[in-house]
mmCIF file with all atom_site columns, C-alpha atoms in Angstrom:
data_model
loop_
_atom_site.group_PDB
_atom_site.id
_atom_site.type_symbol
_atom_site.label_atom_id
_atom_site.label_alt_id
_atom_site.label_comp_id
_atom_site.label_asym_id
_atom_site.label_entity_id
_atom_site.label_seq_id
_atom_site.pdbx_PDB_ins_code
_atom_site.Cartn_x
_atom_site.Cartn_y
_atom_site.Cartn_z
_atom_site.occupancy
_atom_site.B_iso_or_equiv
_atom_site.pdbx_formal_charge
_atom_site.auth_seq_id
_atom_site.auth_comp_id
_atom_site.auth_asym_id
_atom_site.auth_atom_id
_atom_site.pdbx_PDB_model_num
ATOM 1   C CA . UNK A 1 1   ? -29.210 22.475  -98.412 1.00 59.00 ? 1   UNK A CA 1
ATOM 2   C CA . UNK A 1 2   ? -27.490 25.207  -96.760 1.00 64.00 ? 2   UNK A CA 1
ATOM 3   C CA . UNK A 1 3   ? -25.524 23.963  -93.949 1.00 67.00 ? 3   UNK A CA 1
ATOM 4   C CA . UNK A 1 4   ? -26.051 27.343  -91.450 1.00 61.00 ? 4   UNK A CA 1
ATOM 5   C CA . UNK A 1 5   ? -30.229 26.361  -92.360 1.00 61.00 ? 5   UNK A CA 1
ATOM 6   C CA . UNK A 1 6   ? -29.642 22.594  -91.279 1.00 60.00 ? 6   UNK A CA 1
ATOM 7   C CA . UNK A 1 7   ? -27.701 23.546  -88.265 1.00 58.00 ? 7   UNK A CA 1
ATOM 8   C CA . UNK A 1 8   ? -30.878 26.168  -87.330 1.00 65.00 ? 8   UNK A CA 1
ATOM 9   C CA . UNK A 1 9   ? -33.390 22.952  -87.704 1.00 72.00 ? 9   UNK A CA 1
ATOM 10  C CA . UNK A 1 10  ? -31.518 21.000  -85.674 1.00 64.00 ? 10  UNK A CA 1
ATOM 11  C CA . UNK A 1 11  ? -31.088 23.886  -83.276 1.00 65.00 ? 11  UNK A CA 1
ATOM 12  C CA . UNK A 1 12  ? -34.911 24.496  -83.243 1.00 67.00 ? 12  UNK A CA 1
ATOM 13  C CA . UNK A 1 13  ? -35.898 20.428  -83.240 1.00 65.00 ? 13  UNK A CA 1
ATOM 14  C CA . UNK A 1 14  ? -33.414 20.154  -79.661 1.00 71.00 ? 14  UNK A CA 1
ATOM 15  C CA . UNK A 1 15  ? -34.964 23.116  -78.138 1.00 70.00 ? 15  UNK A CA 1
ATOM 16  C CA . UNK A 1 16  ? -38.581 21.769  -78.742 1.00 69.00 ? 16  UNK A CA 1
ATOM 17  C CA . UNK A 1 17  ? -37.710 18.601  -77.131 1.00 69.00 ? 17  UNK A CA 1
ATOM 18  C CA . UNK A 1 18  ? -36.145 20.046  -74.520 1.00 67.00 ? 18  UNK A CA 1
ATOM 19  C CA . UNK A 1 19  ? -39.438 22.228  -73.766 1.00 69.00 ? 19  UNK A CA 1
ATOM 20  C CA . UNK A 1 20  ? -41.122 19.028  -73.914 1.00 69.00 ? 20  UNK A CA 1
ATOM 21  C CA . UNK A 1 21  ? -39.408 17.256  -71.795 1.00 66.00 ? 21  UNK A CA 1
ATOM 22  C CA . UNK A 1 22  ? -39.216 20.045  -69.408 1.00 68.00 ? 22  UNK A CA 1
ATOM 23  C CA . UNK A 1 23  ? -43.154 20.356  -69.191 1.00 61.00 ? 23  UNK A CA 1
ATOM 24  C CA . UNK A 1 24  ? -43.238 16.456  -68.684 1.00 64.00 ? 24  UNK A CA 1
ATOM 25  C CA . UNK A 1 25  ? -40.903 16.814  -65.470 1.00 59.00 ? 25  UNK A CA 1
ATOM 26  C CA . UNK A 1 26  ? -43.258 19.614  -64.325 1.00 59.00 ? 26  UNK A CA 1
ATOM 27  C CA . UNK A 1 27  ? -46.603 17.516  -64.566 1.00 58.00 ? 27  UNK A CA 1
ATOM 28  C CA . UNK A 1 28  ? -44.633 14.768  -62.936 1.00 57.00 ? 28  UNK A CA 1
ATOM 29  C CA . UNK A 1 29  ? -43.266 16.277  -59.844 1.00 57.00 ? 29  UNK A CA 1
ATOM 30  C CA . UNK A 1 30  ? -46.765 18.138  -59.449 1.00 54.00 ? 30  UNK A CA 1
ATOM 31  C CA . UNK A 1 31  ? -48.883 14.369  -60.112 1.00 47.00 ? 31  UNK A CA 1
ATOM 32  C CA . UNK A 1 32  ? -46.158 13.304  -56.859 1.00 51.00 ? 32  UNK A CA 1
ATOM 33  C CA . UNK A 1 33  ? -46.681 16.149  -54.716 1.00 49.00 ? 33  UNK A CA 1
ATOM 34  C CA . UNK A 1 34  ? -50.648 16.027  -54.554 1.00 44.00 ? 34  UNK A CA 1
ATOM 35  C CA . UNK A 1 35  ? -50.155 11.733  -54.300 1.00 38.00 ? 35  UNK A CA 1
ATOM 36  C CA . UNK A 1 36  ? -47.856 12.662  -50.707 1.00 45.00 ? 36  UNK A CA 1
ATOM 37  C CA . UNK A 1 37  ? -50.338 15.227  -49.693 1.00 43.00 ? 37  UNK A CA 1
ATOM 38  C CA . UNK A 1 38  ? -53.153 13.353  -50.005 1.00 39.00 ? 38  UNK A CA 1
ATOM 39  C CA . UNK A 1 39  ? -53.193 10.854  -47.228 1.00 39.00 ? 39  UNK A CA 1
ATOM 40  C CA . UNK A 1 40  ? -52.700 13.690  -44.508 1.00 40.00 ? 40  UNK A CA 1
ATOM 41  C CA . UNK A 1 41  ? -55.655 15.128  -46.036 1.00 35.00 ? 41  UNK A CA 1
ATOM 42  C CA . UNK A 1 42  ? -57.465 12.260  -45.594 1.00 34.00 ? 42  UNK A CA 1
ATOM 43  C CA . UNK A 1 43  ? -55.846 11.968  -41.726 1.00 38.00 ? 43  UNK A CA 1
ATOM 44  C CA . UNK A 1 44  ? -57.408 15.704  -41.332 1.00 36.00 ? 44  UNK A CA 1
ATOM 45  C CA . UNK A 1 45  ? -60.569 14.933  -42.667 1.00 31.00 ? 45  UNK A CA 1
ATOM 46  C CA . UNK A 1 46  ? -61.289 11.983  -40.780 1.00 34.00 ? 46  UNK A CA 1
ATOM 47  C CA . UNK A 1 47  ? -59.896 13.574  -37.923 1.00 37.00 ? 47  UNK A CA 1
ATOM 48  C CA . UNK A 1 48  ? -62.649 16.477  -38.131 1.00 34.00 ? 48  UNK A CA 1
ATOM 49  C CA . UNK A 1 49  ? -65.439 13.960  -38.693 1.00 33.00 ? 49  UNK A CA 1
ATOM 50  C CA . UNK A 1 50  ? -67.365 13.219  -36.018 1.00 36.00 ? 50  UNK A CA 1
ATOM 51  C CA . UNK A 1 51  ? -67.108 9.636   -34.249 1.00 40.00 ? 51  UNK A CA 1
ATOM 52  C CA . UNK A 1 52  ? -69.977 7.382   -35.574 1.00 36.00 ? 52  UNK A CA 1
ATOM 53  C CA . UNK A 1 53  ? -71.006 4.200   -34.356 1.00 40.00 ? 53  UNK A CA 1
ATOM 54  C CA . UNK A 1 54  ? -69.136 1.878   -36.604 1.00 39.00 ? 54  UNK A CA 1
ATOM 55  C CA . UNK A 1 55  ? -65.872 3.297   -35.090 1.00 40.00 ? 55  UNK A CA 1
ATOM 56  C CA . UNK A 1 56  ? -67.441 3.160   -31.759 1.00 40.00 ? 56  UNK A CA 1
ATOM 57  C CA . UNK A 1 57  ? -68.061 -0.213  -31.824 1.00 42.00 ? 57  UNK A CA 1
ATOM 58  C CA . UNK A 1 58  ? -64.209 -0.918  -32.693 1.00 44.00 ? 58  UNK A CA 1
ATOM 59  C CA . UNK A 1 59  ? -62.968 1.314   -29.950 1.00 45.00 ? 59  UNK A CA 1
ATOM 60  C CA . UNK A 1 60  ? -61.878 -0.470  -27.040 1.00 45.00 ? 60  UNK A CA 1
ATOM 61  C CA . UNK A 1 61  ? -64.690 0.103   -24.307 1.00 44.00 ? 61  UNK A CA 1
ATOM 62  C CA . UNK A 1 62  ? -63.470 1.339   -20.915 1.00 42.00 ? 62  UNK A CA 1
ATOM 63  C CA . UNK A 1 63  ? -63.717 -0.959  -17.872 1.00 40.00 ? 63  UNK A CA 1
ATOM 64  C CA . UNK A 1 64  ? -66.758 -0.179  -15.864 1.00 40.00 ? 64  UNK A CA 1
ATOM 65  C CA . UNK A 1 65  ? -65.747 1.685   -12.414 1.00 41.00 ? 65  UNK A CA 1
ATOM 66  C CA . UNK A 1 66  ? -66.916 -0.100  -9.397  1.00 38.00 ? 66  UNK A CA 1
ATOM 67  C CA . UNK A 1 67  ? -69.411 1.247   -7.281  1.00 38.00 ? 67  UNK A CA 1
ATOM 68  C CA . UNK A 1 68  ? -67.891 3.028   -4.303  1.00 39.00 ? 68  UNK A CA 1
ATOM 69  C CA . UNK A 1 69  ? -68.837 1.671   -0.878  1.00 38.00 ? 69  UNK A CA 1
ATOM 70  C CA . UNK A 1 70  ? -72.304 1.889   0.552   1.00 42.00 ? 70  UNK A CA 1
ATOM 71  C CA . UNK A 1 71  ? -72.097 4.828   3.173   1.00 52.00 ? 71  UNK A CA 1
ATOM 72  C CA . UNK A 1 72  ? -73.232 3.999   6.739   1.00 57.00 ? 72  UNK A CA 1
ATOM 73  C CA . UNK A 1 73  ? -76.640 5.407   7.406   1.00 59.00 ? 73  UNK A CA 1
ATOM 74  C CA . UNK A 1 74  ? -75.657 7.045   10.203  1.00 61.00 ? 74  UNK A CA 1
ATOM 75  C CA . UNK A 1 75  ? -73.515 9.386   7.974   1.00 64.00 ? 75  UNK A CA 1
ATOM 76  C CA . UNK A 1 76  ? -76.850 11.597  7.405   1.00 63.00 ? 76  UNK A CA 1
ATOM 77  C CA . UNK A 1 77  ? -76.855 12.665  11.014  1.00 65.00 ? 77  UNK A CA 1
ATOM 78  C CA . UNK A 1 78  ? -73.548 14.837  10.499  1.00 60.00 ? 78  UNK A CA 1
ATOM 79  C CA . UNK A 1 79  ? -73.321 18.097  11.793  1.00 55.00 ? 79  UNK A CA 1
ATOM 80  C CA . UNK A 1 80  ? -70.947 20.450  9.710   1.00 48.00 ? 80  UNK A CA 1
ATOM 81  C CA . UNK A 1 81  ? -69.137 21.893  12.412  1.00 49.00 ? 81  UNK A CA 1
ATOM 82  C CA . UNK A 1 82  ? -68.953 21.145  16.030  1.00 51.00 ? 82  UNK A CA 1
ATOM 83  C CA . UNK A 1 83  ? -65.425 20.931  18.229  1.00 55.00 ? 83  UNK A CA 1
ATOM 84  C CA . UNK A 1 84  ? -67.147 18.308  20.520  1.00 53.00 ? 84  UNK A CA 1
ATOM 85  C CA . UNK A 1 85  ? -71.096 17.468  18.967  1.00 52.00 ? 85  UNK A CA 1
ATOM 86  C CA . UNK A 1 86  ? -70.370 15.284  15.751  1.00 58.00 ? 86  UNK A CA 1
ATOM 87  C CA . UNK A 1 87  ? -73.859 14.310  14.739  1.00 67.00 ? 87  UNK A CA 1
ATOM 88  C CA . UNK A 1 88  ? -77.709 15.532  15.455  1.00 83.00 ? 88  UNK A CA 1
ATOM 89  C CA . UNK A 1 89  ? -81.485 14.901  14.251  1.00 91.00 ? 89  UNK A CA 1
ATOM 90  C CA . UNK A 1 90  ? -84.088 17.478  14.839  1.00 94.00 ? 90  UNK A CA 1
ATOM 91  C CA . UNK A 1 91  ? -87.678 16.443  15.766  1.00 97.00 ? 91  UNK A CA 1
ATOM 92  C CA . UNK A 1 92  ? -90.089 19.708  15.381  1.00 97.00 ? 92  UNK A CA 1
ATOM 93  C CA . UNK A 1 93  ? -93.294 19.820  17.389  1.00 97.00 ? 93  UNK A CA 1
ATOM 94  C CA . UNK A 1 94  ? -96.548 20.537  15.179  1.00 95.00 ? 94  UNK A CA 1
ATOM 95  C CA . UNK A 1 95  ? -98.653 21.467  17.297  1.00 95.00 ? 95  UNK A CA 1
ATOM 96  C CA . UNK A 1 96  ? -96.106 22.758  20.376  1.00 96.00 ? 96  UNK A CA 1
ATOM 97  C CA . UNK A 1 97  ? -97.858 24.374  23.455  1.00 96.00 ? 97  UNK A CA 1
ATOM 98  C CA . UNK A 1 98  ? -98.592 23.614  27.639  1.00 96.00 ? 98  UNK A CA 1
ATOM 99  C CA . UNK A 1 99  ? -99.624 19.886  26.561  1.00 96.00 ? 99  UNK A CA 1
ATOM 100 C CA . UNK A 1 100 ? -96.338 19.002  24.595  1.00 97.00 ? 100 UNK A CA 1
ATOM 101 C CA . UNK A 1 101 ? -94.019 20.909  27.152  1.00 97.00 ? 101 UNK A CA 1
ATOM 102 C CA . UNK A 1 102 ? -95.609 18.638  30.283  1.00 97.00 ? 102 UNK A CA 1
ATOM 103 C CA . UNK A 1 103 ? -95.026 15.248  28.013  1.00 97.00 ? 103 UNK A CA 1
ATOM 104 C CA . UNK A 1 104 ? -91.835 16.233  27.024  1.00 98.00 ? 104 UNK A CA 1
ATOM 105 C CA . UNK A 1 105 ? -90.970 16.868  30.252  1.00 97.00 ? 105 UNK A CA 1
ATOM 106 C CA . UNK A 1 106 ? -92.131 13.140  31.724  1.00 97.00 ? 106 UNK A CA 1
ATOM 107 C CA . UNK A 1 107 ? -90.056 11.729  28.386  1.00 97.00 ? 107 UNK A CA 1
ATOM 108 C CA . UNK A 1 108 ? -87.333 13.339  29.754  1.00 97.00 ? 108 UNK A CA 1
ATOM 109 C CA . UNK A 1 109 ? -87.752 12.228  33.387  1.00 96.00 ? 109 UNK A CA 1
ATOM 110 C CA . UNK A 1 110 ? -87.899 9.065   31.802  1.00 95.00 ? 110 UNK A CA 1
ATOM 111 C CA . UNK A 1 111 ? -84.636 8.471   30.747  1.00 93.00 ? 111 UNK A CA 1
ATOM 112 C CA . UNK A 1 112 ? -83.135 10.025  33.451  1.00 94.00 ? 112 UNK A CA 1
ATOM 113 C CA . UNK A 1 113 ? -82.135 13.483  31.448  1.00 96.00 ? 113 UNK A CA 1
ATOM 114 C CA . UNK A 1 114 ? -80.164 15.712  33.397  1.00 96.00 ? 114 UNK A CA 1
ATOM 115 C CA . UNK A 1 115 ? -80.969 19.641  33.072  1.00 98.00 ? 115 UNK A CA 1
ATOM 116 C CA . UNK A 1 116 ? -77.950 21.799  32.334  1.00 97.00 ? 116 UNK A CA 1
ATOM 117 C CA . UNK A 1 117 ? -79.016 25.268  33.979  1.00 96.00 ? 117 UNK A CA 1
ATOM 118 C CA . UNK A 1 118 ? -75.902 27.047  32.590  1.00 96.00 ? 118 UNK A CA 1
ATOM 119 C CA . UNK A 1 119 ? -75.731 25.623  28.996  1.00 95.00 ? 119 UNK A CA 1
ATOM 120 C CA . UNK A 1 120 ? -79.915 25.533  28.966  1.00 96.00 ? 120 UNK A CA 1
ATOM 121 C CA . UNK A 1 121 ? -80.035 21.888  27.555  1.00 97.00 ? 121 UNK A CA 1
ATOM 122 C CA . UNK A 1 122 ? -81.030 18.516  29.182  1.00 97.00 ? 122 UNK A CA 1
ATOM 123 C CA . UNK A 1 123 ? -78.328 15.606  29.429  1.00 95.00 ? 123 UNK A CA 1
ATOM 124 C CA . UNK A 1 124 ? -78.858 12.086  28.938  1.00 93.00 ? 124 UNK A CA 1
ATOM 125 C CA . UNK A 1 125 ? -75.940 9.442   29.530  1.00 88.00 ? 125 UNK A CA 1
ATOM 126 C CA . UNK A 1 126 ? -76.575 5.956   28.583  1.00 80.00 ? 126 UNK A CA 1
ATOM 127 C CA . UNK A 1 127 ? -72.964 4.002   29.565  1.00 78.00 ? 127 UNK A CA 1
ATOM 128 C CA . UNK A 1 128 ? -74.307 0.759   27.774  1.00 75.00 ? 128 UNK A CA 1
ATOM 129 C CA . UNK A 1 129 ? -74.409 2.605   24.548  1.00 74.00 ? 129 UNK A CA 1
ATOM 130 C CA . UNK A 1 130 ? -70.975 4.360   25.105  1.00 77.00 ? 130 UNK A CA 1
ATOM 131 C CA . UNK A 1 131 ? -71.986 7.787   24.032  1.00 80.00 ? 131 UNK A CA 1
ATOM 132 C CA . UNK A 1 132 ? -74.083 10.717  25.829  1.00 86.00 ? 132 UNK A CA 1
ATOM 133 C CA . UNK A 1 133 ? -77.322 12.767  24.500  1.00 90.00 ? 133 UNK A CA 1
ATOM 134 C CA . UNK A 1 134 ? -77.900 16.622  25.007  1.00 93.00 ? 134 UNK A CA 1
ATOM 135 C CA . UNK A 1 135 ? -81.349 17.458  23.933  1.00 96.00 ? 135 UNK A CA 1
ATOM 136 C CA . UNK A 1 136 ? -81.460 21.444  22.818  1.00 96.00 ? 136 UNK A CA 1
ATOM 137 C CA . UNK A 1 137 ? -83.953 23.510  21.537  1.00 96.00 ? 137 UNK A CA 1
ATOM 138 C CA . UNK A 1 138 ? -84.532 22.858  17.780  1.00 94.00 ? 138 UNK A CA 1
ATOM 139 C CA . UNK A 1 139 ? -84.936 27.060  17.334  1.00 91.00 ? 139 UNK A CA 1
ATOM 140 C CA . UNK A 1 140 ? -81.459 29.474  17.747  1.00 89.00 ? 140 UNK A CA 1
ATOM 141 C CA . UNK A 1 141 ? -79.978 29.955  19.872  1.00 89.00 ? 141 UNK A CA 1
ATOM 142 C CA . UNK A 1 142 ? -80.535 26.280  21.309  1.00 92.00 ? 142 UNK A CA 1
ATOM 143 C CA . UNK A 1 143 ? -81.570 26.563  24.833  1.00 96.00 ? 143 UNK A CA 1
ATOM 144 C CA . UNK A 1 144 ? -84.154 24.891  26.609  1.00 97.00 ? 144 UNK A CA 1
ATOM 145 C CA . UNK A 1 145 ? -86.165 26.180  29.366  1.00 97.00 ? 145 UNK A CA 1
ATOM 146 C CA . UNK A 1 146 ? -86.755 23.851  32.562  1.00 97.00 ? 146 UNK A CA 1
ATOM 147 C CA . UNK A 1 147 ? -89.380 22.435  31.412  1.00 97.00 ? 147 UNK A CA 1
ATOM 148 C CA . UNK A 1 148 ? -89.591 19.645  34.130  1.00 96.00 ? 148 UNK A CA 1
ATOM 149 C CA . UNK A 1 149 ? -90.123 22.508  36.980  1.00 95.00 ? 149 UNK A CA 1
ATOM 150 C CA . UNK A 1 150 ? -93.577 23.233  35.903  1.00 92.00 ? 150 UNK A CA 1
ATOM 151 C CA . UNK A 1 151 ? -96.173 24.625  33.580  1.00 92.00 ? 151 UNK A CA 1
ATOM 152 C CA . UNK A 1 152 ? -94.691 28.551  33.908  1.00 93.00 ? 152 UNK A CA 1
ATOM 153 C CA . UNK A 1 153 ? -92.203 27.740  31.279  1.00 95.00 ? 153 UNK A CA 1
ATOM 154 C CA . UNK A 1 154 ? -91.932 29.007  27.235  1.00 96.00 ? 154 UNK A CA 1
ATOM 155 C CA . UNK A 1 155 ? -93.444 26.774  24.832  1.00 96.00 ? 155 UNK A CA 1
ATOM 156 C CA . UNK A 1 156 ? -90.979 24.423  22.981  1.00 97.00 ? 156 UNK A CA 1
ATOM 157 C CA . UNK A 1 157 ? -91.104 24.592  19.659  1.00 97.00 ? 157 UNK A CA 1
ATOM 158 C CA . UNK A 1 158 ? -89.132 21.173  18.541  1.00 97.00 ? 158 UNK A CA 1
ATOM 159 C CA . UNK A 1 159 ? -85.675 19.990  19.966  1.00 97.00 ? 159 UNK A CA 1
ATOM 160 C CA . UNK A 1 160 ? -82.236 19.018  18.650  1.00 94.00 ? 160 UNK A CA 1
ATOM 161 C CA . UNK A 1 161 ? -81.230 15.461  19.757  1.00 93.00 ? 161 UNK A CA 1
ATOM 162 C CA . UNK A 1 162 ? -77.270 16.025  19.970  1.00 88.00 ? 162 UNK A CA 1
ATOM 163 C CA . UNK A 1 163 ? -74.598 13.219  19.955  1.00 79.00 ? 163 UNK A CA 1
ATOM 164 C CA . UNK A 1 164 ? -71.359 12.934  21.891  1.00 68.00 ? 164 UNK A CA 1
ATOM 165 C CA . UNK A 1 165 ? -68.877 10.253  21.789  1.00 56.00 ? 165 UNK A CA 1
ATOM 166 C CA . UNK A 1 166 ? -65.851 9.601   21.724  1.00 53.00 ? 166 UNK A CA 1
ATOM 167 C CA . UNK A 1 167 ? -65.863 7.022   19.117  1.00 53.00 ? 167 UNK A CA 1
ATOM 168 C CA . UNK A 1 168 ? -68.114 7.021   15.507  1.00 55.00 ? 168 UNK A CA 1
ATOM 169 C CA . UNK A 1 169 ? -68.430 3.294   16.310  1.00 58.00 ? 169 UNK A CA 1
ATOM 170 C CA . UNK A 1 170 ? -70.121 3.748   19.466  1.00 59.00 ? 170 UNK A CA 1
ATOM 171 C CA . UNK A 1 171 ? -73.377 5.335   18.006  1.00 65.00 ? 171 UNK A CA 1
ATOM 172 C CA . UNK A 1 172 ? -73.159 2.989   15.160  1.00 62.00 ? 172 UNK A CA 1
ATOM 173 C CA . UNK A 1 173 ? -73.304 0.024   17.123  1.00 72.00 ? 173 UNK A CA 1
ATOM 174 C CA . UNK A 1 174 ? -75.186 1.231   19.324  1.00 78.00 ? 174 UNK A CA 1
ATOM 175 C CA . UNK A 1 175 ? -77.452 3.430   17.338  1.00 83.00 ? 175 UNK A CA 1
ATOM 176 C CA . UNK A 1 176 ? -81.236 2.361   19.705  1.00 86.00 ? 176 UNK A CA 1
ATOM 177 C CA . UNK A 1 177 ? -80.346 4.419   22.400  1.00 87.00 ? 177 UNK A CA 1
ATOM 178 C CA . UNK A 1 178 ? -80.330 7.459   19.877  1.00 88.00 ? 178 UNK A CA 1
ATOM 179 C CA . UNK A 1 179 ? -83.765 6.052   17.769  1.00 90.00 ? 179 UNK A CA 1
ATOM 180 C CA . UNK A 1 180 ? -85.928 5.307   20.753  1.00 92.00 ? 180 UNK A CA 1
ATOM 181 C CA . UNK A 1 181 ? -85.281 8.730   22.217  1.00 93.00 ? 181 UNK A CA 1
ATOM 182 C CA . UNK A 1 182 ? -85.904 10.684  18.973  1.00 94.00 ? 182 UNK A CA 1
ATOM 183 C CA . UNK A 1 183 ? -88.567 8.708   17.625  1.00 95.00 ? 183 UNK A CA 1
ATOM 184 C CA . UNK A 1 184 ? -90.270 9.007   21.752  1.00 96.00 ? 184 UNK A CA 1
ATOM 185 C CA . UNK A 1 185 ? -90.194 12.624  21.054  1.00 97.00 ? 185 UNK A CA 1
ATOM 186 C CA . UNK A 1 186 ? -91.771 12.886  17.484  1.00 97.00 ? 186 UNK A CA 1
ATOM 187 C CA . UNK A 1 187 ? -94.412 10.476  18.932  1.00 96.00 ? 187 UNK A CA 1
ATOM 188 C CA . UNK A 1 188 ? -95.615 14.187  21.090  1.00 96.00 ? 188 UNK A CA 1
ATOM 189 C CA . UNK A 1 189 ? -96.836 14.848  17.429  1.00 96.00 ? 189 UNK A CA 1
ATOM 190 C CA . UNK A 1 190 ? -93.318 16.154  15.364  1.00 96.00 ? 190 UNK A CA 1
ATOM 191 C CA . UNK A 1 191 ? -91.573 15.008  12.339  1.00 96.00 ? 191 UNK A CA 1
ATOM 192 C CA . UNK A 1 192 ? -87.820 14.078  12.536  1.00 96.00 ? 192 UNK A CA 1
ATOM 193 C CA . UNK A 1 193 ? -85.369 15.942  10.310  1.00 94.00 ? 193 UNK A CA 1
ATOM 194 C CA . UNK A 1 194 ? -81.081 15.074  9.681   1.00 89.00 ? 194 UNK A CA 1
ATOM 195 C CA . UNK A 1 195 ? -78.503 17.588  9.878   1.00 82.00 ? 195 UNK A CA 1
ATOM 196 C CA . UNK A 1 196 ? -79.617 19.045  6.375   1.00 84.00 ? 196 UNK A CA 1
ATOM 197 C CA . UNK A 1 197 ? -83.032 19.205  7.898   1.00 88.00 ? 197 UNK A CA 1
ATOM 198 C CA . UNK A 1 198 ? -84.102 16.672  5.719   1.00 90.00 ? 198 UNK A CA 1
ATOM 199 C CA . UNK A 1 199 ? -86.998 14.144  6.533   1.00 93.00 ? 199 UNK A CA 1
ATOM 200 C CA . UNK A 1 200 ? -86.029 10.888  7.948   1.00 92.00 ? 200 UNK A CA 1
ATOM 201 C CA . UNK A 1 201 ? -88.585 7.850   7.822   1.00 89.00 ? 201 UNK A CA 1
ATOM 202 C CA . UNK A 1 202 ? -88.995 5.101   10.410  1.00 89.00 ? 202 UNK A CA 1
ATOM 203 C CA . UNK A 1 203 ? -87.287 2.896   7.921   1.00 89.00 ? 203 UNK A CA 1
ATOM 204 C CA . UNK A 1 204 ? -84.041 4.777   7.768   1.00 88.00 ? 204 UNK A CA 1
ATOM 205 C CA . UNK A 1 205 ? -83.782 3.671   11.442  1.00 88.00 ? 205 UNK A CA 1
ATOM 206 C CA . UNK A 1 206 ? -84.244 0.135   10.339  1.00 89.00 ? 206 UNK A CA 1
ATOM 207 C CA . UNK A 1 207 ? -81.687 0.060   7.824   1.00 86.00 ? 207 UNK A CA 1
ATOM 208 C CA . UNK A 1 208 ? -79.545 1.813   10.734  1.00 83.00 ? 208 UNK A CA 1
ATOM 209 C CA . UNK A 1 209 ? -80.172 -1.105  13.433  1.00 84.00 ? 209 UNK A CA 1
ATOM 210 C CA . UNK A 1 210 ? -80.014 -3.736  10.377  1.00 86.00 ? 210 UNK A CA 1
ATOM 211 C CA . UNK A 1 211 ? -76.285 -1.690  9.563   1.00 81.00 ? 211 UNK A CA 1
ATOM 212 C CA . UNK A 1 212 ? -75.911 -2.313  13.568  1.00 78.00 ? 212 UNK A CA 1
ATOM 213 C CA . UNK A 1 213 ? -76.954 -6.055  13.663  1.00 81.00 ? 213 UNK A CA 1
ATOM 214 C CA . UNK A 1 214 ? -74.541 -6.679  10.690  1.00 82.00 ? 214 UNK A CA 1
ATOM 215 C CA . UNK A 1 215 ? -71.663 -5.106  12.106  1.00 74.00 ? 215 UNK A CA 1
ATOM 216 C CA . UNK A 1 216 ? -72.362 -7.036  15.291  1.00 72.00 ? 216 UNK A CA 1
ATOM 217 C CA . UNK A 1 217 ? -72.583 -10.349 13.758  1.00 78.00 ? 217 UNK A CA 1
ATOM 218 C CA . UNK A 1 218 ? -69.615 -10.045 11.366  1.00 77.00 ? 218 UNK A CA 1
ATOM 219 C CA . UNK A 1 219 ? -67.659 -9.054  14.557  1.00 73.00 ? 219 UNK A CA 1
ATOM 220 C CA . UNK A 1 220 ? -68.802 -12.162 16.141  1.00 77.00 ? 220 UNK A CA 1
ATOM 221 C CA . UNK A 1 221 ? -67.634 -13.985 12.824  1.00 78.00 ? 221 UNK A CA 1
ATOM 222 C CA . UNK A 1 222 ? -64.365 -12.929 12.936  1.00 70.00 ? 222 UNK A CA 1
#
């Protein structure tokens, strides 16, 4: 055989396996590739899934959050803004006229309420209790007539019961000089109301002498 012919074969035979080999490397390095992409595929894909209950139930479950503190009752009876008046109820006459204006006039005589001609209120000091009452008109812009000078007087539509002291703890342990007052005047025939206006039931002021009793007695204990 010609020797320029066998030298062509074995030109032709080396190129072919080279080719080969060539296209082997290819499938190779593209078979690697998609293996190294594939688990953050998987990491994507699971991280777009939404959560179902299986991997719920493996999560670690957050520690419940304890309840805050029980508020004091008397923490209803806030006012929002006041430089000396912290706290106030409202009782509101239904049927207000000549008959409620003389009884709450004798309620007031009762407890010894003082009438403040230049502020238009009525004062009531209880030194016991460690904190002083000024009963205002329950309608802007919070004046009271004198109610206790006779029947030729405006008719009084409901009153603010209005708390001074000097000390939060003084109403709150000594909250019945503050419930038998309001609850004297909603007995005229009125509902009592809270800062927020509000209703307040009679056993509000039980759980606030039953917060007072408890104070009292774990003062005692300690």
């Amino acid at each position: 055989m010609d020797p320029v012919v066998v030298v062509l074969i074995v030109a032709g035979v080396a190129l072919l396996l080279a080719l080969l080999c060539m296209v082997a490397f290819l499938k190779s390095r593209s078979a690697r590739s998609e293996l190294e992409e594939a688990p953050s595929a998987t990491r994507r894909v699971a991280e777009a899934a939404p959560d179902t209950g299986a991997e719920e139930s493996t999560r670690p479950k957050a520690a419940a959050q304890p309840e805050p503190d029980e508020q004091e009752p008397m923490h209803r009876f806030k006012v929002a803004s006041g430089k000396d008046i912290k706290q106030c109820l409202f009782v509101i006459l239904e049927w207000p006229g000549l008959d409620t204006n003389r009884r709450l006039a004798r309620l007031l005589k009762e407890y010894n309420a003082q009438y403040d001609a230049k502020l238009g209120v009525y004062k009531i000091r209880d030194p016991l209790a460690g904190y002083k009452l000024t009963i205002a008109n329950s309608s802007p812009p919070g004046t009271l007539p004198p109610i206790h000078e006779g029947d030729d007087q405006p008719t009084v539509p409901g009153v603010s019961v209005l708390i001074h002291f000097v000390s939060k703890r003084s109403v709150a342990r000594n909250p019945e000089t503050l419930i038998q007052i309001t609850q004297s005047i909603a007995s005229l025939g009125g509902h009592i109301l809270d800062a927020e206006r509000n209703a307040v039931s009679n056993e509000e002021f039980e759980q606030l002498r039953q917060h007072a009793q408890n104070r009292e007695a774990a003062t005692r204990r300690a």
